[in-house]
Coordinates of C-alpha atoms in Angstrom, one line a residue:
X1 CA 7.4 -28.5 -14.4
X2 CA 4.3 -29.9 -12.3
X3 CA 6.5 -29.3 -9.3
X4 CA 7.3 -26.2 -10.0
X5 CA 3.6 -25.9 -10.8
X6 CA 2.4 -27.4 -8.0
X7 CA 4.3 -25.2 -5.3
X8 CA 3.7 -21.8 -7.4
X9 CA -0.1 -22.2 -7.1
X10 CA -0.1 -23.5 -3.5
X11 CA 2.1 -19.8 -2.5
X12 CA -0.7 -17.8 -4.2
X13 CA -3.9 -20.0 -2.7
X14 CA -1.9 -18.7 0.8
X15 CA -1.5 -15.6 -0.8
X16 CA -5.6 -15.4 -1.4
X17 CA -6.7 -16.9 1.8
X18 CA -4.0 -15.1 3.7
X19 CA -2.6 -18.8 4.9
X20 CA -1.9 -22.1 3.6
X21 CA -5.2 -24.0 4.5
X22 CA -4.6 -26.6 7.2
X23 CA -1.4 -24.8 8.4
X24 CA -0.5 -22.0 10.3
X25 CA 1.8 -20.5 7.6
X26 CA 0.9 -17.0 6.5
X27 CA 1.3 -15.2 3.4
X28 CA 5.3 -14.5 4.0
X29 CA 5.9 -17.6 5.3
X30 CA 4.7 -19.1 1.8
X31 CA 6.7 -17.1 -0.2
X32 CA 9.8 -18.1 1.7
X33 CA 8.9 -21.9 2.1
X34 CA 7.6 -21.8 -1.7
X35 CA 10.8 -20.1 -2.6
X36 CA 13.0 -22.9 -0.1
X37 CA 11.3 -26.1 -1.9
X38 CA 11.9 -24.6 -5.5
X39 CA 15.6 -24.5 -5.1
X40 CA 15.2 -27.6 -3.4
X41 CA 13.8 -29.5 -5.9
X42 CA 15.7 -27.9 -8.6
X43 CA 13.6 -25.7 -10.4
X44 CA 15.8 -22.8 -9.9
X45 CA 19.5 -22.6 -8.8
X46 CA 20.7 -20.8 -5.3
X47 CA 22.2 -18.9 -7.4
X48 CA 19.3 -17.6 -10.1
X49 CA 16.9 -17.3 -6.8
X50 CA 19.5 -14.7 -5.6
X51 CA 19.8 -13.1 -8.9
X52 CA 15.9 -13.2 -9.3
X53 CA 15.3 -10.8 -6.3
X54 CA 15.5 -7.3 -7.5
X55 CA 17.9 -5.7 -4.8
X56 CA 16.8 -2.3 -6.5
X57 CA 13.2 -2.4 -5.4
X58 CA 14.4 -4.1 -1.7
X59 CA 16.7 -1.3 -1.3
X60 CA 13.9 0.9 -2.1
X61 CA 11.6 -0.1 -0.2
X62 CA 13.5 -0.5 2.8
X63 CA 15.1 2.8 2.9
X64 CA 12.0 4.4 2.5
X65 CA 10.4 2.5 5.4
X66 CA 13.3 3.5 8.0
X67 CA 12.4 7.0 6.7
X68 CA 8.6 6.5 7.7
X69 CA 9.8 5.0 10.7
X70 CA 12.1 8.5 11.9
X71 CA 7.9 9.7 11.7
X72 CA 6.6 7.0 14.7
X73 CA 9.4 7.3 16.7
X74 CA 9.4 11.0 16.5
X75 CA 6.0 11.1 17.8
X76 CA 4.6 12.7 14.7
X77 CA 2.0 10.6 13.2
X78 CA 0.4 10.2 17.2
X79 CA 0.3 14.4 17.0
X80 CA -0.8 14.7 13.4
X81 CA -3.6 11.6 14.7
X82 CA -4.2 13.7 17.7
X83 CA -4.7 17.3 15.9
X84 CA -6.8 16.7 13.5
X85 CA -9.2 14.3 15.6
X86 CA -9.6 17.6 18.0
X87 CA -10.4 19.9 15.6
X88 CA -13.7 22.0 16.7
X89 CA -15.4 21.2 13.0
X90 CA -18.6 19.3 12.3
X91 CA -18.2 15.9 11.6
X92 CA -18.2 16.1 7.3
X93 CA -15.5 18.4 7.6
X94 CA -14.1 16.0 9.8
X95 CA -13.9 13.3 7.6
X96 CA -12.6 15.9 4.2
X97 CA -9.7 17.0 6.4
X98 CA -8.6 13.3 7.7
X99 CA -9.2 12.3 4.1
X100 CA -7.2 14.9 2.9
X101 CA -4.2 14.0 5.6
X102 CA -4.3 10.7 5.2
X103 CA -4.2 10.9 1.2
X104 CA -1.4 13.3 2.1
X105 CA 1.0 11.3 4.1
X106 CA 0.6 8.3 2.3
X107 CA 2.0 9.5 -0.7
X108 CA 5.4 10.8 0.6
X109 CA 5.6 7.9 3.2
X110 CA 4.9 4.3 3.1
X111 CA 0.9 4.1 2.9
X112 CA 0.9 0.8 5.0
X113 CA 3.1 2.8 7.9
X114 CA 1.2 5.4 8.0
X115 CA -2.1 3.3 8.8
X116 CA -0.4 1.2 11.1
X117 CA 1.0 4.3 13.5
X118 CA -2.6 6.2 13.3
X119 CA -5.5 3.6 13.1
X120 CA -5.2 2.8 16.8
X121 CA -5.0 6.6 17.6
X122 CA -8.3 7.9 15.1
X123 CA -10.6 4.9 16.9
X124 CA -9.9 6.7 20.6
X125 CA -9.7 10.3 19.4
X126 CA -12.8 9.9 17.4
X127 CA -15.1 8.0 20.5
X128 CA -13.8 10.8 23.0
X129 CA -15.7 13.0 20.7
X130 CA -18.8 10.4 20.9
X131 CA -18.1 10.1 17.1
X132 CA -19.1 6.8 15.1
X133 CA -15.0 5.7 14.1
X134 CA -16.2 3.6 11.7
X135 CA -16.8 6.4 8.5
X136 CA -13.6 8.1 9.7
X137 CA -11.5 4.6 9.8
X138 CA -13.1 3.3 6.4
X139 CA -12.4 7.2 4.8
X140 CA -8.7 7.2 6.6
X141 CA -7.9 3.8 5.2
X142 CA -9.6 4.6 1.4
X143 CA -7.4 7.7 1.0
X144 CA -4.3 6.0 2.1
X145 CA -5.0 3.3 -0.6
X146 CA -5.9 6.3 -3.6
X147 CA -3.9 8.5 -2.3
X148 CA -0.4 6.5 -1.8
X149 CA -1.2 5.2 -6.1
X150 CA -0.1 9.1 -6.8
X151 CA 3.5 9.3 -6.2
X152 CA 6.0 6.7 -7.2
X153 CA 7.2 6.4 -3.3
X154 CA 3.2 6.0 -2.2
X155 CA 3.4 2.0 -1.4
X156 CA 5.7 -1.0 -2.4
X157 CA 3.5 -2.0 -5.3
X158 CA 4.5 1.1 -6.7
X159 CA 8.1 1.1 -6.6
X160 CA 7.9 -2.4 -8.1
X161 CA 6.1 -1.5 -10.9
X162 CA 7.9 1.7 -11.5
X163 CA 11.3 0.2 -11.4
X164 CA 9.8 -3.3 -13.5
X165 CA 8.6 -0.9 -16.5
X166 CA 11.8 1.8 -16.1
X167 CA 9.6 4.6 -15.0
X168 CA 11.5 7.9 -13.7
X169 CA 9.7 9.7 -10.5
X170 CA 8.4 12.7 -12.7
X171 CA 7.0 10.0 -14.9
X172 CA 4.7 8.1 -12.6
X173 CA 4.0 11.7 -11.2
X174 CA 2.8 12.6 -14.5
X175 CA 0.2 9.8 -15.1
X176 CA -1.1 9.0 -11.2
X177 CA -0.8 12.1 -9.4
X178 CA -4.4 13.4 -10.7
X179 CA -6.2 10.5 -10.9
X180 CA -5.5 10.1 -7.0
X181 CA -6.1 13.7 -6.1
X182 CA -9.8 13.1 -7.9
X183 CA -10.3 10.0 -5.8
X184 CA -10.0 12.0 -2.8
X185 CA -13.1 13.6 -3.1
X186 CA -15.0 11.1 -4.1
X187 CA -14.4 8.8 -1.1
X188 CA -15.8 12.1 0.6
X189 CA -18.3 12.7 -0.8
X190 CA -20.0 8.9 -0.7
X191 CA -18.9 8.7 2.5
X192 CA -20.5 11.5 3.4
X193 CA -23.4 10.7 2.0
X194 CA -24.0 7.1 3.3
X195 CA -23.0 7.9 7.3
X196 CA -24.8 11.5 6.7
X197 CA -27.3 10.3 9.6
X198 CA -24.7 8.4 11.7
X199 CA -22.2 10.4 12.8
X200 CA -22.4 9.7 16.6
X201 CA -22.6 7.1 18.4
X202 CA -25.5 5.4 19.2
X203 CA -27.0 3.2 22.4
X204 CA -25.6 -0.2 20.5
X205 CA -22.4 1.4 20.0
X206 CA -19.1 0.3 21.7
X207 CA -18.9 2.3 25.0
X208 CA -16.8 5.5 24.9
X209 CA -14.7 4.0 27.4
X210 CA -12.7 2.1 24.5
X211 CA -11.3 5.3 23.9
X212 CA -9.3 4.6 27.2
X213 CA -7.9 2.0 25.3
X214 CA -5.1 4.2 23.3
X215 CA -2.1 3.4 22.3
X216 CA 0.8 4.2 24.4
X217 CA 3.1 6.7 21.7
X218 CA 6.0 8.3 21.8
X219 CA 5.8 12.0 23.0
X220 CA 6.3 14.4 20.3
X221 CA 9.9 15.7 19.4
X222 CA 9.9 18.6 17.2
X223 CA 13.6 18.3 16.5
X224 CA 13.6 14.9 14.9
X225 CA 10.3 15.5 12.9
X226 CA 11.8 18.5 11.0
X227 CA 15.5 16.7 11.2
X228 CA 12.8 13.9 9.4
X229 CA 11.0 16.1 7.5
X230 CA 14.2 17.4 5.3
X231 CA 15.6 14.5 4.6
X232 CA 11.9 13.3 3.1
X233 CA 12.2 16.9 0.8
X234 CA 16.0 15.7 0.0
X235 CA 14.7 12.3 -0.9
X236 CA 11.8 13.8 -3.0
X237 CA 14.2 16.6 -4.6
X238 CA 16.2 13.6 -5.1
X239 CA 14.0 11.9 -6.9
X240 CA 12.8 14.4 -9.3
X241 CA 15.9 16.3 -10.4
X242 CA 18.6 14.3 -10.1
X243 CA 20.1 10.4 -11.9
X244 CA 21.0 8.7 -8.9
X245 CA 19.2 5.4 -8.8
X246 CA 16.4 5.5 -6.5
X247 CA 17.4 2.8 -3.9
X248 CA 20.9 4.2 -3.2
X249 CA 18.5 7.8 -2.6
X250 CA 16.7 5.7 0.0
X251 CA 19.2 4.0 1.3
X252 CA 21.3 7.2 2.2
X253 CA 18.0 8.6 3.7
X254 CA 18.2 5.3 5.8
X255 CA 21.8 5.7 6.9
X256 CA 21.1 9.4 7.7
X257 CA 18.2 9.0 9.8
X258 CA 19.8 5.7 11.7
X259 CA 22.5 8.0 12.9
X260 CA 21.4 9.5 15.7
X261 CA 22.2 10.8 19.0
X262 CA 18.5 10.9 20.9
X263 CA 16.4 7.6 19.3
X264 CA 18.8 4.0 19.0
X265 CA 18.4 3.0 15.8
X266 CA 16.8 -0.5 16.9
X267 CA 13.9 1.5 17.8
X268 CA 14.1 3.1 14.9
X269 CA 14.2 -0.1 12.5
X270 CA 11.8 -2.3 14.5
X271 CA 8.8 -0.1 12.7
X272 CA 10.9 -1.9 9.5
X273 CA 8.3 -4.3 8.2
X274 CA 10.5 -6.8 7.8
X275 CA 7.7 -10.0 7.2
X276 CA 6.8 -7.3 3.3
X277 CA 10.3 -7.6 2.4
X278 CA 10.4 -10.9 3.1
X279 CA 7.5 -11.7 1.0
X280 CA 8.3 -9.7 -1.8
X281 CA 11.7 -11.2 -1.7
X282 CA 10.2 -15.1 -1.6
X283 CA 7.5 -13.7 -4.6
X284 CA 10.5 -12.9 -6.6
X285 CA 12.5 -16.3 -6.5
X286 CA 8.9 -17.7 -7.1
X287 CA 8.0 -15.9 -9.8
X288 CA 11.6 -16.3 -11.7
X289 CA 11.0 -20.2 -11.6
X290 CA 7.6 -20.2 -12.9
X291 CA 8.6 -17.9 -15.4
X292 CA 11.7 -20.4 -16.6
X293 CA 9.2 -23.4 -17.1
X294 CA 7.4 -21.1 -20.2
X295 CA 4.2 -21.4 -19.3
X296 CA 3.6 -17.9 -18.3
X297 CA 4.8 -16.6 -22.1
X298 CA 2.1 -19.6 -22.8
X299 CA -1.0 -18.3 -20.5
X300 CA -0.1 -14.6 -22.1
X301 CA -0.4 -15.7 -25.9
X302 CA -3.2 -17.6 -24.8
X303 CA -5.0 -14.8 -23.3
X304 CA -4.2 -12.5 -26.5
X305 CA -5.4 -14.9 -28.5
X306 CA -9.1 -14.8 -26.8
X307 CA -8.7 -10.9 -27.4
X308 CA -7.1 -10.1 -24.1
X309 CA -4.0 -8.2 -24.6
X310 CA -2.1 -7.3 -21.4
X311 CA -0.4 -4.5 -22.8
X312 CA -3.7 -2.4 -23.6
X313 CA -3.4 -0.5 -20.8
X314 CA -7.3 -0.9 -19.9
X315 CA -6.9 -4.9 -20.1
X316 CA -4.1 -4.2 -17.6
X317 CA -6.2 -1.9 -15.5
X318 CA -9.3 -4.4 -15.1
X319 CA -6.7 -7.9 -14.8
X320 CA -4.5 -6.0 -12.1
X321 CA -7.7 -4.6 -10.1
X322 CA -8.8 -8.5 -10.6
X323 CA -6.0 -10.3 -9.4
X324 CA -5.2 -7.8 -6.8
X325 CA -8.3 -8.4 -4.9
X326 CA -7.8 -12.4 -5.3
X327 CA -4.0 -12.8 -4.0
X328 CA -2.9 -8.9 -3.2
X329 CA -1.9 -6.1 -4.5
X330 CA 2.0 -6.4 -4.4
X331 CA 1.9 -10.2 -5.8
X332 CA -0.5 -8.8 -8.5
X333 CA 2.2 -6.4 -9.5
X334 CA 5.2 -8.7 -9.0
X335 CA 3.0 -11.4 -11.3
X336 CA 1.9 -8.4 -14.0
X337 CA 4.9 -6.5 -14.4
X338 CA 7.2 -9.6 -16.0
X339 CA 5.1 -10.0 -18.9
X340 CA 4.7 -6.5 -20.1
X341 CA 6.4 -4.5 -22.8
X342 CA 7.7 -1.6 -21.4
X343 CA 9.3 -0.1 -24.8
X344 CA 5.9 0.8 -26.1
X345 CA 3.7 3.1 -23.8
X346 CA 5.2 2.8 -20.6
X347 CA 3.4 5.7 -19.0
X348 CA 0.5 4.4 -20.0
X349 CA 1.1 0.6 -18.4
X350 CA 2.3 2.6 -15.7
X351 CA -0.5 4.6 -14.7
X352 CA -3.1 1.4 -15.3
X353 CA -0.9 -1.5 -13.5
X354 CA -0.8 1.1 -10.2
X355 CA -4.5 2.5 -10.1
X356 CA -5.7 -0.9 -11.2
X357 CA -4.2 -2.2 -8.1
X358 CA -4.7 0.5 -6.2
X359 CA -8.1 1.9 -6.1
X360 CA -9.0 -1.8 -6.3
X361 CA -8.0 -2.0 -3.1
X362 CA -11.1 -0.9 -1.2
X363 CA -13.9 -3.0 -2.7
X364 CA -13.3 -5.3 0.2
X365 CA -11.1 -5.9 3.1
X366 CA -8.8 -8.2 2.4
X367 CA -8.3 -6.0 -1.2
X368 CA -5.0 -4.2 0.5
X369 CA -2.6 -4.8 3.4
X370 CA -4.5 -1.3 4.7
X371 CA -7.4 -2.9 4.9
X372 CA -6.6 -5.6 7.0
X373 CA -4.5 -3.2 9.2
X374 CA -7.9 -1.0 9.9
X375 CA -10.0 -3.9 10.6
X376 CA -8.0 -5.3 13.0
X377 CA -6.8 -2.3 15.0
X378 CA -10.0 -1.3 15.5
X379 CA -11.4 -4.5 16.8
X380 CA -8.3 -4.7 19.0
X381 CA -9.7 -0.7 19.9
X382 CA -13.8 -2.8 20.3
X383 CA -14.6 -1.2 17.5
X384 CA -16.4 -3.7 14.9
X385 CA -15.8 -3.0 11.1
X386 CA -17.6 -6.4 9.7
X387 CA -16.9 -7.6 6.1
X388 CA -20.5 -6.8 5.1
X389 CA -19.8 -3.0 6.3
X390 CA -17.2 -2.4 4.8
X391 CA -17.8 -3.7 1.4
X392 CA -21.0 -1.5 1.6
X393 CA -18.8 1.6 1.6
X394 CA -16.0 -0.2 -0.2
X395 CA -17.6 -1.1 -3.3
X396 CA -19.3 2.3 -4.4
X397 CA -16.0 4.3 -3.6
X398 CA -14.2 1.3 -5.5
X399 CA -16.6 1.4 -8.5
X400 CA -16.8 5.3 -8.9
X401 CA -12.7 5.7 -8.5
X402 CA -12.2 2.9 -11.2
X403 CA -14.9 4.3 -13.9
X404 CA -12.8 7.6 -13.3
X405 CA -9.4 6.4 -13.3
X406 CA -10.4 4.1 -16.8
X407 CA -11.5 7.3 -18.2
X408 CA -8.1 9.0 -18.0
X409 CA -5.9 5.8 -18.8
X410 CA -8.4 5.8 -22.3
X411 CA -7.1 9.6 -22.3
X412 CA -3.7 9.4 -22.0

């Protein structure tokens, strides 16, 4: 048990600092060495570690992600990036229309993807306008976080938590999808209102001439954005009327999409973010063998015993927007949604476990994978988004989003 102790808590100090300390391992690489030395030292079997991984949610999210990916290679996200950044509006209206895209996109497609293709893209677009990035980068990377908590298919941590508590599609549409569309405004309007007087760039700014520095994309293809457009509707129609489990939905999608006569489906499937499954896949195996030495069941009647239940859904909501900001929010989930009791108020767990972790996400940047993403494109673009600035945005929208999304989980 102090083994099995022992390596647990060193994956999830990696999982808070983003690396083991003294090593260059990163978060997935801890997850699959922490996973590795478990079975090696006999705290779970080859065979439980297989059976631990949840093949449902892998499938899931990996057929999802090759249907995002038909969307880079296609050309689409570098046009939709592209047409809204040109549009002859004034800067707020600006930011309420890439708000409302980016809230958009990330709820039918992989949040994470979506940032990834576009980030790169908004920093030249915007600075070829002699527009300040930063508000449009920090409002771009809010919505995706609020936005993609709406839908059940909006970011891994949902489909984990969905699948953990036995929620259907119309379900978590029931409880999230207003609660996000809300959030929306609100990141505009604080957003808005803090950048109201620095919209352009100024003399310190970075010169213009980063905006040279854009992304090489594919050209746009009509053909295989619709041919990926439909199979996202079938996917969605899918989803909501029909009892076909939800990975083998995805995974057709997948097999669909890889069939194809123009784009080579290694193209396709290297915008696969293979290092996510990975982790999730470790955090599973993980999880399982802490679970099997008791002292989770422990730590939970422990907590409700100092008057912290974990299945009120506003204890949930304030533990997972906690935890989420201290190791992630997909280990938050994976740790949270074990120990719940789905046969009593599933919606409700539901709806707190997902906005917990997800409007969490943007009180700082290392709160959500998104974050990170933003931050680091836009450096690589010579665009600075420091810690301090983007907390300053982060925690106001973070605060106001979470007072509003407590208020419906108390109503449902």
């Amino acid at each position: 048990m102090v083994l099995t102790l022992l390596i647990f808590l060193l994956v999830y100090v990696a999982m808070g600092f983003g690396t083991l300390p003294g090593f260059k391992v990163d978060r997935t690489g801890a997850a699959i060495v922490g996973a590795f030395a478990l079975m090696v030292v006999g705290s779970i079997t080859p065979k439980a570690a297989w059976e631990a991984i949840d093949y449902r949610s892998i499938g899931m999210l990996f057929g999802l992600m090759v249907v995002s990916a038909a969307f880079v290679v296609s050309g689409f996200y570098a046009w939709a990036a592209e047409r809204v950044a040109s549009l002859p509006v004034s800067p707020p209206v600006l930011l309420a229309v890439l708000i409302a895209v980016s809230g958009f996109l990330s709820s039918l497609l992989t949040n994470d993807v979506v940032v990834v293709a576009m980030t790169p893209l908004l920093v030249s677009l915007t600075m070829a306008r002699g527009l300040n990035p930063v508000p449009f980068l920090l409002a771009f990377c809010f919505a995706a976080n609020t936005g993609s908590s709406g839908t059940l298919i909006g970011s891994p941590q949902n489909m984990i938590a969905a699948q953990g508590l036995g929620l259907s599609f119309n379900g978590f549409l029931k409880v999230t999808l207003l609660p996000a569309l809300l959030s929306l405004p609100i990141i505009w309007a604080l957003l808005a209102l803090m950048y109201r007087n620095r919209w352009h760039l100024s003399g310190n700014a970075p010169s213009a001439n980063a905006a040279d520095k854009a992304p090489v994309t594919p050209a746009f293809d009509m053909t295989e954005t619709i041919k990926a457009g439909l199979v996202t509707l079938a996917v969605v129609a899918a989803f909501v009327w029909s009892d076909w489990p939800k990975e083998l939905i995805a995974l057709g999608a997948a097999g669909v999409l890889l069939i194809n006569r123009t784009i080579a489906s290694s193209d396709m499937l290297k915008h696969v973010d293979g290092n996510l499954l990975l982790l999730i896949m470790g955090l599973f195996v993980v999880n399982a063998a802490m679970a099997s030495t008791g002292l989770p069941q422990q730590l939970l009647g422990d907590l409700r015993s100092a008057g912290i239940n974990l299945n009120d859904p506003i204890s949930l909501f304030l533990v997972g927007g906690i935890l989420s900001n201290i190791v992630g929010n997909n280990p938050a989930v994976m740790l949270l949604v074990p120990v719940l009791d789905s046969a009593h108020n599933a919606d409700a767990l539901g709806a707190a476990l997902v906005l917990g972790t997800g409007f969490s996400s943007n009180l700082i940047v290392f709160g959500s994978l998104a974050g990170i993403i933003v931050v680091e494109q836009a450096a690589a673009s010579g665009v600075k988004i420091s810690f301090a600035e983007f907390a300053k945005a982060g925690v106001p929208v973070t605060l106001v989003c979470m007072a509003m999304a407590a208020a419906w989980i108390l109503w449902l």
